[in-house]
XYZ file of C-alpha atoms in Angstrom:
716
model
C 227.710 255.010 149.459
C 228.010 257.564 152.257
C 230.280 257.379 155.281
C 229.218 257.334 158.934
C 229.014 261.128 159.194
C 227.267 261.834 155.898
C 223.548 261.806 155.206
C 222.043 261.366 151.763
C 218.989 263.373 150.736
C 217.006 263.029 147.547
C 214.589 265.260 145.666
C 212.533 265.109 142.499
C 213.506 268.059 140.290
C 211.216 269.057 137.427
C 211.832 271.321 134.443
C 215.252 269.908 133.470
C 215.419 269.406 129.711
C 219.059 268.770 128.856
C 222.545 268.130 130.180
C 223.067 271.878 130.596
C 220.222 271.959 133.121
C 221.703 269.133 135.173
C 225.152 270.738 135.143
C 223.666 274.033 136.345
C 221.939 272.337 139.296
C 224.979 270.249 140.238
C 227.396 273.201 140.176
C 225.061 275.379 142.243
C 224.429 272.734 144.894
C 228.066 271.631 145.134
C 229.089 275.202 146.029
C 227.013 275.048 149.214
C 228.852 274.386 152.519
C 228.660 270.843 153.832
C 227.805 269.303 150.447
C 230.126 266.357 149.812
C 228.666 265.382 146.437
C 225.668 266.148 144.243
C 224.345 264.015 141.404
C 221.466 264.608 139.016
C 219.788 261.861 136.960
C 218.093 263.654 134.063
C 215.828 260.788 133.034
C 214.757 260.054 136.613
C 214.517 263.783 137.459
C 216.359 262.932 140.669
C 218.798 265.037 142.695
C 220.915 263.132 145.254
C 223.070 265.056 147.710
C 225.531 263.759 150.315
C 225.484 266.217 153.232
C 227.524 266.755 156.356
C 224.890 267.036 159.101
C 224.103 270.365 160.723
C 225.659 272.652 158.089
C 223.255 273.118 155.168
C 219.544 272.395 155.600
C 217.396 270.661 153.012
C 215.207 273.748 152.574
C 218.293 275.802 151.656
C 219.130 273.373 148.872
C 215.536 273.527 147.673
C 215.680 277.329 147.626
C 218.810 277.290 145.452
C 217.251 274.909 142.922
C 214.030 276.954 142.784
C 216.060 280.110 142.230
C 217.496 278.493 139.110
C 213.956 278.106 137.776
C 213.301 274.419 138.493
C 210.632 272.741 140.578
C 211.795 270.582 143.486
C 210.107 268.314 146.016
C 211.708 265.943 148.577
C 211.321 262.228 147.920
C 213.078 260.134 150.567
C 215.851 260.525 153.074
C 218.537 257.916 152.657
C 221.213 257.326 155.291
C 223.962 254.875 154.384
C 221.699 253.157 151.867
C 222.902 252.335 148.353
C 221.565 254.777 145.809
C 220.179 251.912 143.733
C 217.815 250.864 146.522
C 215.509 253.805 145.845
C 212.558 253.370 143.520
C 212.014 256.080 140.900
C 209.065 258.381 140.569
C 206.869 257.386 137.666
C 204.435 260.305 137.275
C 203.789 261.591 133.760
C 205.140 264.890 132.484
C 202.511 267.651 132.296
C 201.417 268.882 128.880
C 203.857 271.404 127.434
C 201.427 274.306 127.717
C 200.997 273.646 131.460
C 204.707 274.129 132.188
C 206.325 277.473 133.042
C 208.291 277.388 129.788
C 205.148 276.519 127.850
C 203.294 279.450 129.378
C 206.231 281.686 128.450
C 205.931 280.562 124.813
C 202.214 281.353 124.776
C 202.786 284.713 126.453
C 205.682 285.809 124.226
C 203.832 284.601 121.138
C 200.743 286.604 122.034
C 202.837 289.673 122.867
C 204.720 289.398 119.581
C 201.496 289.043 117.601
C 199.976 291.980 119.476
C 203.074 294.087 118.777
C 202.785 293.369 115.045
C 199.110 294.382 115.140
C 199.985 297.619 116.958
C 202.778 298.291 114.452
C 200.300 297.945 111.558
C 197.607 300.123 113.115
C 199.684 302.891 114.713
C 202.540 305.202 113.732
C 206.080 303.817 113.784
C 206.723 304.962 117.336
C 203.775 302.999 118.705
C 204.874 299.808 116.977
C 208.413 300.139 118.293
C 207.161 300.629 121.849
C 204.982 297.524 121.520
C 207.974 295.405 120.433
C 210.061 296.797 123.320
C 207.326 295.838 125.771
C 206.997 292.352 124.225
C 210.755 291.828 124.486
C 211.052 293.078 128.073
C 208.108 291.032 129.360
C 209.323 287.904 127.550
C 212.959 288.199 128.591
C 212.215 289.016 132.258
C 211.968 285.384 133.511
C 215.033 284.468 131.446
C 216.990 287.370 132.948
C 215.871 286.343 136.430
C 217.323 282.853 135.899
C 220.523 284.374 134.489
C 220.960 286.545 137.598
C 220.296 283.541 139.872
C 222.963 281.519 138.046
C 225.379 284.468 138.203
C 224.959 284.656 141.981
C 225.947 280.992 142.158
C 229.145 281.500 140.200
C 227.828 280.555 136.758
C 228.107 283.629 134.505
C 228.238 281.739 131.199
C 224.758 280.279 130.741
C 222.365 280.359 127.803
C 220.081 282.598 129.884
C 222.857 285.150 130.362
C 223.675 285.110 126.648
C 220.003 285.591 125.786
C 219.643 288.477 128.233
C 222.745 290.239 126.892
C 221.635 289.728 123.275
C 218.074 290.943 123.876
C 219.249 293.957 125.893
C 221.874 294.861 123.322
C 219.375 294.587 120.482
C 217.069 297.003 122.278
C 219.922 299.465 122.788
C 220.682 299.603 119.051
C 217.010 299.902 118.105
C 216.375 296.322 116.870
C 213.321 295.869 119.089
C 211.323 293.762 116.607
C 214.140 291.282 116.175
C 214.791 291.249 119.929
C 211.164 290.297 120.602
C 211.287 287.600 117.915
C 214.530 286.213 119.378
C 212.939 285.933 122.834
C 209.957 284.068 121.361
C 212.115 281.630 119.361
C 214.266 280.970 122.430
C 211.155 280.082 124.449
C 209.976 277.757 121.659
C 213.350 276.006 121.630
C 213.236 275.405 125.386
C 209.754 273.898 125.117
C 210.861 271.592 122.296
C 213.787 270.423 124.438
C 211.343 269.650 127.252
C 209.064 267.665 124.936
C 212.040 265.666 123.664
C 213.269 264.921 127.204
C 209.739 263.818 128.154
C 209.648 261.369 125.267
C 212.960 259.874 126.334
C 211.641 259.434 129.900
C 208.432 257.844 128.732
C 210.123 254.558 127.813
C 211.253 254.071 131.408
C 207.886 255.104 132.836
C 206.173 252.630 130.542
C 208.270 249.870 132.126
C 207.196 250.904 135.619
C 203.546 250.889 134.529
C 203.831 247.210 133.526
C 203.690 246.127 137.167
C 200.071 245.969 138.400
C 199.173 248.083 141.413
C 197.335 245.275 143.241
C 197.701 241.533 143.821
C 195.398 238.751 145.057
C 197.128 237.453 148.191
C 196.158 234.038 149.569
C 195.463 234.140 153.309
C 193.540 231.866 155.666
C 192.114 229.741 152.874
C 190.885 232.728 150.855
C 192.213 235.665 148.867
C 192.211 239.385 149.425
C 193.384 242.274 147.266
C 196.514 243.999 148.550
C 198.905 246.591 147.080
C 201.482 244.832 144.916
C 204.312 246.792 146.534
C 203.394 245.306 149.925
C 204.163 241.700 148.893
C 206.960 239.923 150.734
C 209.100 236.915 149.881
C 207.330 233.618 150.505
C 203.768 234.879 150.136
C 201.515 233.097 147.649
C 199.362 235.035 145.183
C 196.604 233.976 142.804
C 196.994 235.078 139.183
C 193.836 234.797 137.088
C 193.804 234.460 133.284
C 194.367 237.896 131.769
C 196.063 239.285 134.901
C 199.539 240.767 134.928
C 201.964 239.025 137.259
C 202.487 241.326 140.270
C 205.959 240.167 141.363
C 208.847 237.889 140.487
C 208.178 234.366 141.711
C 207.917 230.617 141.119
C 204.734 228.836 140.066
C 203.513 226.433 142.769
C 200.288 225.316 141.086
C 198.954 225.365 137.544
C 200.250 225.514 133.977
C 199.574 228.373 131.606
C 200.912 230.387 128.700
C 202.819 233.449 129.877
C 203.005 236.431 127.538
C 206.380 238.006 128.267
C 206.280 240.409 125.307
C 205.622 243.553 127.392
C 209.010 243.053 129.047
C 211.119 240.917 126.708
C 209.524 241.531 123.323
C 208.901 237.803 122.794
C 205.816 237.597 120.587
C 204.844 233.984 121.411
C 203.549 233.139 124.928
C 205.781 230.658 126.754
C 204.291 227.688 128.605
C 205.192 227.774 132.281
C 204.339 225.223 134.968
C 205.116 224.228 138.542
C 208.659 225.207 139.525
C 209.133 227.634 136.644
C 210.136 231.215 137.378
C 207.992 234.089 136.103
C 208.529 237.808 136.454
C 206.551 240.926 137.209
C 204.804 242.561 134.283
C 204.266 239.402 132.217
C 200.648 238.418 131.407
C 198.967 235.136 132.346
C 197.018 234.180 129.203
C 195.285 230.837 129.810
C 194.704 229.332 133.250
C 194.739 230.350 136.908
C 198.138 230.096 138.617
C 199.364 230.167 142.187
C 202.772 231.774 142.553
C 205.173 232.113 145.461
C 206.919 235.493 145.610
C 210.720 235.211 145.377
C 211.764 238.876 145.221
C 210.752 242.006 147.070
C 208.805 244.516 144.924
C 211.736 246.940 144.872
C 213.963 244.161 143.547
C 211.747 242.614 140.852
C 212.785 242.387 137.209
C 211.149 245.676 136.197
C 212.550 247.562 139.181
C 216.040 246.252 138.467
C 215.811 247.383 134.834
C 214.650 250.864 135.840
C 217.284 251.104 138.552
C 220.081 250.115 136.194
C 218.929 252.593 133.534
C 218.853 255.416 136.072
C 222.193 254.531 137.627
C 223.673 254.283 134.129
C 223.343 258.054 133.777
C 226.168 258.535 136.282
C 228.606 256.578 134.082
C 229.245 259.270 131.496
C 230.909 258.494 128.193
C 234.459 259.827 127.704
C 233.169 261.758 124.689
C 230.493 263.392 126.851
C 233.028 264.349 129.522
C 235.298 265.843 126.853
C 232.487 267.927 125.331
C 231.444 269.127 128.782
C 235.008 270.298 129.499
C 235.247 271.811 126.009
C 232.010 273.770 126.447
C 233.335 275.415 129.629
C 236.211 276.877 127.590
C 234.134 277.412 124.466
C 231.520 279.744 126.008
C 233.995 282.328 127.394
C 235.855 282.135 124.067
C 232.668 282.924 122.138
C 231.932 285.889 124.433
C 235.474 287.173 123.901
C 235.124 286.721 120.123
C 231.807 288.595 120.148
C 233.434 291.425 122.075
C 236.226 291.609 119.491
C 233.688 291.691 116.649
C 231.900 294.569 118.381
C 235.011 296.596 119.268
C 237.706 296.021 116.657
C 236.021 297.217 113.415
C 234.717 300.500 114.883
C 237.865 301.288 116.912
C 240.491 300.091 114.424
C 238.809 300.829 111.103
C 236.180 303.449 111.923
C 233.241 301.184 111.064
C 229.669 301.848 112.170
C 229.117 300.916 115.831
C 225.482 299.869 115.382
C 226.288 297.447 112.575
C 229.057 295.682 114.462
C 227.215 295.618 117.797
C 224.359 293.931 115.956
C 226.699 291.370 114.370
C 228.465 290.733 117.675
C 225.166 290.072 119.426
C 224.122 287.665 116.667
C 227.469 285.914 116.984
C 226.855 285.590 120.735
C 223.579 283.742 120.115
C 224.958 281.493 117.389
C 227.887 280.537 119.600
C 225.646 279.134 122.340
C 226.804 275.520 122.922
C 223.360 274.043 123.749
C 223.224 271.768 120.716
C 226.800 270.602 121.276
C 226.324 269.931 124.992
C 223.131 267.937 124.468
C 224.465 265.987 121.459
C 225.990 263.145 123.522
C 223.672 262.726 126.560
C 220.561 262.828 124.352
C 221.893 259.923 122.292
C 223.019 257.991 125.382
C 219.643 258.419 127.110
C 217.773 257.275 124.004
C 220.058 254.259 123.620
C 219.588 253.223 127.252
C 215.819 253.456 126.838
C 215.885 251.546 123.546
C 217.933 248.734 125.024
C 216.239 248.514 128.411
C 213.948 245.604 127.538
C 216.557 243.516 125.755
C 220.003 244.125 127.134
C 221.334 246.827 129.328
C 224.553 248.792 129.555
C 225.373 250.755 132.696
C 226.021 254.127 131.131
C 227.668 256.032 128.333
C 231.175 254.847 129.164
C 230.065 251.247 128.614
C 228.315 252.095 125.358
C 231.445 253.753 124.021
C 233.596 250.783 125.064
C 231.131 248.270 123.574
C 231.235 250.068 120.232
C 235.002 249.410 120.105
C 234.854 245.715 121.004
C 236.817 243.442 118.654
C 236.354 240.089 120.395
C 233.605 238.473 122.491
C 234.349 235.808 125.104
C 231.636 233.515 126.480
C 231.420 231.285 129.508
C 229.850 227.912 128.678
C 227.520 226.668 131.409
C 224.506 228.934 131.840
C 225.659 231.264 129.085
C 226.071 229.394 125.816
C 224.206 226.443 127.312
C 220.921 226.461 129.214
C 222.594 225.900 132.553
C 220.166 223.082 133.307
C 222.130 219.879 132.709
C 220.481 216.508 133.242
C 222.093 213.229 134.239
C 222.357 210.972 131.179
C 224.610 208.123 132.347
C 225.383 206.380 135.661
C 228.466 204.146 135.634
C 229.046 202.641 139.095
C 232.387 201.064 139.933
C 232.426 197.271 140.389
C 230.540 196.300 143.532
C 228.780 199.676 143.864
C 225.032 200.021 143.304
C 223.675 202.908 141.197
C 221.485 204.043 144.080
C 224.513 204.250 146.402
C 226.518 206.162 143.792
C 223.708 208.683 143.472
C 223.149 208.914 147.209
C 226.774 209.736 148.085
C 227.142 212.170 145.161
C 223.937 213.959 146.185
C 225.177 214.152 149.779
C 228.339 215.947 148.631
C 226.447 218.316 146.321
C 223.444 219.051 148.569
C 223.110 222.795 149.070
C 225.328 223.736 146.135
C 223.905 226.163 143.586
C 226.082 224.874 140.723
C 223.984 223.563 137.805
C 225.847 220.222 137.736
C 225.311 219.769 141.466
C 221.611 220.518 141.133
C 221.319 217.996 138.293
C 222.827 215.256 140.495
C 220.555 216.054 143.443
C 217.484 216.170 141.166
C 218.340 212.755 139.673
C 218.872 211.257 143.163
C 215.505 212.555 144.335
C 213.777 211.293 141.197
C 215.328 207.841 141.701
C 214.220 207.740 145.333
C 217.778 207.713 146.637
C 218.303 209.098 150.107
C 220.393 212.254 150.403
C 222.525 211.734 153.505
C 223.463 214.616 155.764
C 226.899 216.052 155.109
C 229.270 218.446 156.828
C 232.466 220.304 156.069
C 231.326 220.796 152.464
C 233.907 222.683 150.429
C 234.067 223.729 146.783
C 237.258 222.990 144.875
C 237.281 225.805 142.246
C 237.535 224.394 138.756
C 237.715 220.830 140.086
C 234.566 219.875 142.028
C 233.546 219.526 145.667
C 234.321 217.524 148.806
C 232.257 216.879 151.948
C 232.102 214.471 154.860
C 229.280 212.026 154.104
C 228.506 209.075 156.389
C 231.448 209.918 158.615
C 234.092 209.831 155.852
C 235.244 212.249 153.149
C 233.700 211.898 149.684
C 234.576 213.742 146.484
C 232.727 214.671 143.312
C 235.361 216.029 140.925
C 236.569 216.107 137.369
C 237.956 212.758 136.141
C 241.444 214.274 135.747
C 241.533 215.389 139.365
C 240.076 212.069 140.485
C 242.735 210.182 138.514
C 245.468 212.060 140.382
C 243.835 211.085 143.677
C 243.236 207.456 142.704
C 239.499 208.009 142.505
C 238.832 206.515 139.062
C 238.902 202.858 138.046
C 241.495 202.689 135.200
C 239.078 200.559 133.182
C 236.532 203.412 133.244
C 238.823 206.038 131.705
C 238.065 204.935 128.146
C 234.365 205.366 128.899
C 235.078 208.908 130.125
C 236.707 209.747 126.793
C 233.775 208.388 124.787
C 231.194 210.308 126.839
C 233.107 213.577 126.655
C 233.425 213.270 122.877
C 229.608 213.203 122.810
C 229.527 216.582 124.572
C 228.746 215.195 128.010
C 230.314 216.437 131.220
C 231.593 213.579 133.389
C 232.310 213.702 137.117
C 233.963 211.030 139.244
C 232.626 210.076 142.679
C 235.063 208.538 145.137
C 236.189 208.154 148.698
C 239.774 207.985 149.866
C 241.402 205.320 147.660
C 237.976 203.949 146.634
C 236.407 204.786 143.232
C 232.580 204.774 143.431
C 231.752 205.491 139.797
C 231.083 208.081 137.130
C 228.109 210.351 136.452
C 227.673 211.884 132.990
C 225.527 214.943 132.305
C 224.585 216.896 129.234
C 223.813 220.622 129.120
C 222.206 221.508 125.798
C 223.326 224.674 123.960
C 220.820 227.508 123.960
C 218.719 227.515 120.818
C 220.064 230.895 119.682
C 223.741 230.342 120.577
C 224.816 229.374 117.040
C 222.891 232.330 115.574
C 224.661 234.704 117.974
C 228.099 233.472 116.914
C 227.107 233.763 113.247
C 225.972 237.362 113.823
C 229.213 238.259 115.595
C 231.203 236.825 112.710
C 229.140 238.851 110.217
C 229.949 241.961 112.266
C 233.682 241.237 111.974
C 234.072 240.122 115.598
C 235.880 237.075 116.928
C 234.289 234.763 119.521
C 235.837 232.347 122.027
C 234.374 230.079 124.707
C 236.266 229.833 128.007
C 235.193 226.943 130.224
C 236.383 224.945 133.169
C 234.980 221.834 131.502
C 237.227 219.207 129.933
C 238.668 219.634 126.459
C 236.562 216.984 124.704
C 233.219 218.235 126.076
C 234.213 221.810 125.311
C 235.213 220.868 121.760
C 231.882 219.116 121.185
C 229.828 222.122 122.387
C 232.039 224.681 120.617
C 231.931 222.696 117.393
C 228.152 222.491 117.538
C 227.849 226.247 118.061
C 230.709 227.289 115.796
C 233.355 229.157 117.821
C 236.868 228.764 119.219
C 237.311 227.431 122.732
C 239.703 227.009 125.632
C 238.958 224.280 128.155
C 239.978 223.250 131.652
C 240.224 226.848 132.816
C 240.159 227.871 136.466
C 238.824 231.363 137.360
C 242.357 232.731 137.459
C 243.023 231.210 134.021
C 240.020 233.025 132.586
C 241.273 236.255 134.132
C 244.714 235.781 132.563
C 243.187 234.986 129.168
C 240.984 238.108 129.230
C 243.962 240.225 130.235
C 245.975 238.934 127.287
C 243.096 239.467 124.831
C 242.578 243.030 126.067
C 246.099 243.867 124.916
C 245.099 242.911 121.377
C 241.817 244.889 121.313
C 238.634 245.532 123.249
C 237.105 242.370 124.737
C 233.522 241.782 125.841
C 233.025 238.956 128.349
C 229.614 237.310 128.752
C 229.120 235.097 131.809
C 226.690 234.169 134.550
C 228.412 232.653 137.572
C 230.253 233.860 140.643
C 233.446 232.368 139.231
C 233.021 234.609 136.162
C 233.048 237.812 138.251
C 236.850 238.431 138.048
C 236.872 237.950 134.266
C 233.765 240.152 133.866
C 235.524 242.897 135.794
C 238.763 242.556 133.828
C 237.119 242.691 130.394
C 236.667 246.077 128.714
C 232.941 245.291 128.797
C 231.506 242.644 131.140
C 227.991 241.412 130.392
C 226.067 239.127 132.769
C 223.188 236.839 131.856
C 219.978 238.118 133.458
C 219.445 234.797 135.225
C 223.007 234.778 136.528
C 224.232 235.241 140.064
C 223.749 238.585 141.815
C 227.536 238.879 142.124
C 227.936 238.616 138.349
C 225.127 241.138 137.752
C 226.655 243.651 140.167
C 230.169 243.191 138.770
C 229.198 243.390 135.117
C 228.846 246.528 133.007
C 225.535 245.298 131.608
C 223.090 242.419 131.464
C 221.278 240.291 128.884
C 217.903 240.565 130.557
C 216.175 237.999 128.335
C 218.970 235.402 128.637
C 219.235 235.401 124.840
C 222.756 234.922 123.520
C 221.780 236.904 120.399
C 221.352 239.933 122.643
C 225.167 240.084 122.965
C 225.637 241.097 119.301
C 222.521 243.257 119.695
C 224.221 245.240 122.479
C 227.248 245.834 120.262
C 224.963 246.786 117.368
C 223.167 249.304 119.602
C 226.474 250.699 120.883
C 227.782 251.182 117.345
C 224.540 252.862 116.262
C 224.709 255.156 119.295
C 228.281 256.246 118.632
C 227.362 256.857 114.984
C 224.428 258.966 116.162
C 226.711 260.939 118.479
C 229.148 261.651 115.648
C 226.245 262.873 113.498
C 225.037 265.124 116.313
C 228.446 266.671 116.972
C 228.991 267.264 113.249
C 225.510 268.775 112.930
C 225.952 271.085 115.918
C 229.425 272.303 114.979
C 228.693 272.427 111.248
C 225.654 274.679 111.594
C 227.508 276.962 113.983
C 230.507 277.233 111.660
C 228.298 278.210 108.709
C 226.303 280.815 110.608
C 229.329 282.246 112.404
C 230.781 283.103 109.002
C 227.530 284.449 107.557
C 226.899 286.532 110.681
C 230.307 288.221 110.643
C 229.802 288.904 106.919
C 226.420 290.477 107.689
C 224.382 287.931 105.690
C 222.369 286.663 108.679
C 220.953 288.582 111.620
C 219.698 288.128 115.171
C 216.552 286.152 114.535
C 218.358 283.820 112.141
C 221.031 283.397 114.804
C 218.617 282.235 117.482
C 216.747 280.154 114.920
C 220.030 278.479 113.984
C 220.847 277.775 117.621
C 217.349 276.530 118.455
C 217.156 274.630 115.192
C 220.471 272.880 115.846
C 219.346 271.894 119.339
C 216.045 270.533 118.063
C 217.667 268.690 115.145
C 220.256 267.106 117.439
C 217.566 266.032 119.899
C 215.292 264.627 117.200
C 218.213 262.744 115.685
C 218.993 261.255 119.099
C 215.338 260.245 119.561
C 215.599 258.110 116.421
C 217.457 255.618 118.602
C 214.251 254.999 120.558
C 212.895 253.218 117.486
C 216.149 251.386 116.757
C 215.837 247.597 117.009
C 219.289 246.243 117.892
C 218.166 242.635 117.414
C 217.635 243.190 113.692
C 220.624 242.201 111.601
C 221.910 244.803 109.176
């Protein structure tokens, strides 16, 4: 968020291939006067800058970014608007040979080939001159970017190292190797760009799921309108075979909905009147009429994309450490190269040309590109791989999830469907069932709690009137109270009702029996007058037991925390197969999470507003995708498909990602260690040095891209 005196500007920046590119842009822009903060999202190719008005103009920022060698175009101006409210650009990357770096590869390759031809057909002097020309022409754009970065206070960049190495090689007469080094460097940059494009493609594919047009019903007919122009409350017609253009509720028709493009579910789900459907799913059977319930920028697909993009700002501790390390590492490598060049000739009378050559090779091998990209490449691939199943808001969350030792679940709406139905009505003596329902519905009218909605739905189905109420008030962890028919009425837990004299003593044994069957019982009463009991049952989700079994197989503990009574909680927990704690108020859940955190990392999975404090307190808070907006905003991630088995899948993905990061760091440092030694010993030369650096970068990137194909829902 920006303050009252700060304006936010955003641009689309093209040509960024790795974390080093984003760091270069951020550091250059942040040095400009009036810039409060600058952020770059690599996957979204988005630059966001908070500016003090009247100091630095937008065109000045654009000039700085272009000077670094990147393309830039303004997107939107955002004043005091949350960053997540902006929709991403979804255009495709151009083919590699159409980019500036691709053209440089083609040019340097042709020049190198031409130089070899000249060397074969002419005397030695002509061949050398051809290699010098190939090197100078190829390194010119790289040197230009190095000078631009130097002007902005960034002397230690890969471009500056390349320019020094190529220039030094020419000075000692290694023109052929210098030209080859320039070509291999250009190839490596193109490969990085291709890899970054592949990582972005998963997010763009999500955006492409939403159709561009919709059939809007107006004045008794339909007309085709842009899908992004739909507003809440409008009704659209969805024909068989059409993609659903927005999130909404079906108002007419029943059909099979293929949700596989978004959720991965292979079997179409039958949806009818009142059921929610989301943008991007496919209507497979019959025509449907749907009322739009979310703005286009806030539909399911947009929320997924937005969360993935925003997740890039939450960097993993490992990534932050490597970034800090690389800032020290690069000057150290330059100093080491200088020592290799100077010490042997000055101290031991060695040949200058030999040791200058080895020092330049050491300079290239020491480039930290592979190390710097090792973490963000893995994180970006993991976020893309998990986007359709479950989502974590950044690298910090992934790293924390990989260290989780215990998972805590809410009950209603998380382990259970969150759609309880009334199973038993037990009116007090002298009270009719219809009156019991009517008063209870009056208290609960307007509440979004699943139990309240079940009572209101049963009253409406039974034809009971729902009287007007006022002064409605929730009693956290206990129930609700409202003035109905001119007098207070309560719908609360039996224990609370018993304290207030709201339960007939003869009915308490019935409460026990119902709760032992896994039913939730509420008492309805007025001051000193019991009205009766209402029992409801919320069935466990079909995959809840499988999720707990998977967590156990992964060596993780699982506990259910619920505000429900002990007997109902025990029945549900026993059916699913996990430990439980019952009768917990929101503050009790918070205290329990705090205590568990002291024993190891805890992941909390919940869906309601009352879960928000516990979600925030947990090392990793995960909200159900159908949960409240408060829970989704508070949580570190979301189970977008509402599948409980996606909780162990998130942990599985996090563990795989951290394993991938460790492989990448070992690969990057291991290759450098080997070639540093061989270079100083004179075994390897300049072109092997750049090949080692480029090769390490490519190997690290390709290893990270393996995560795109990783299926976290598959048990090991």
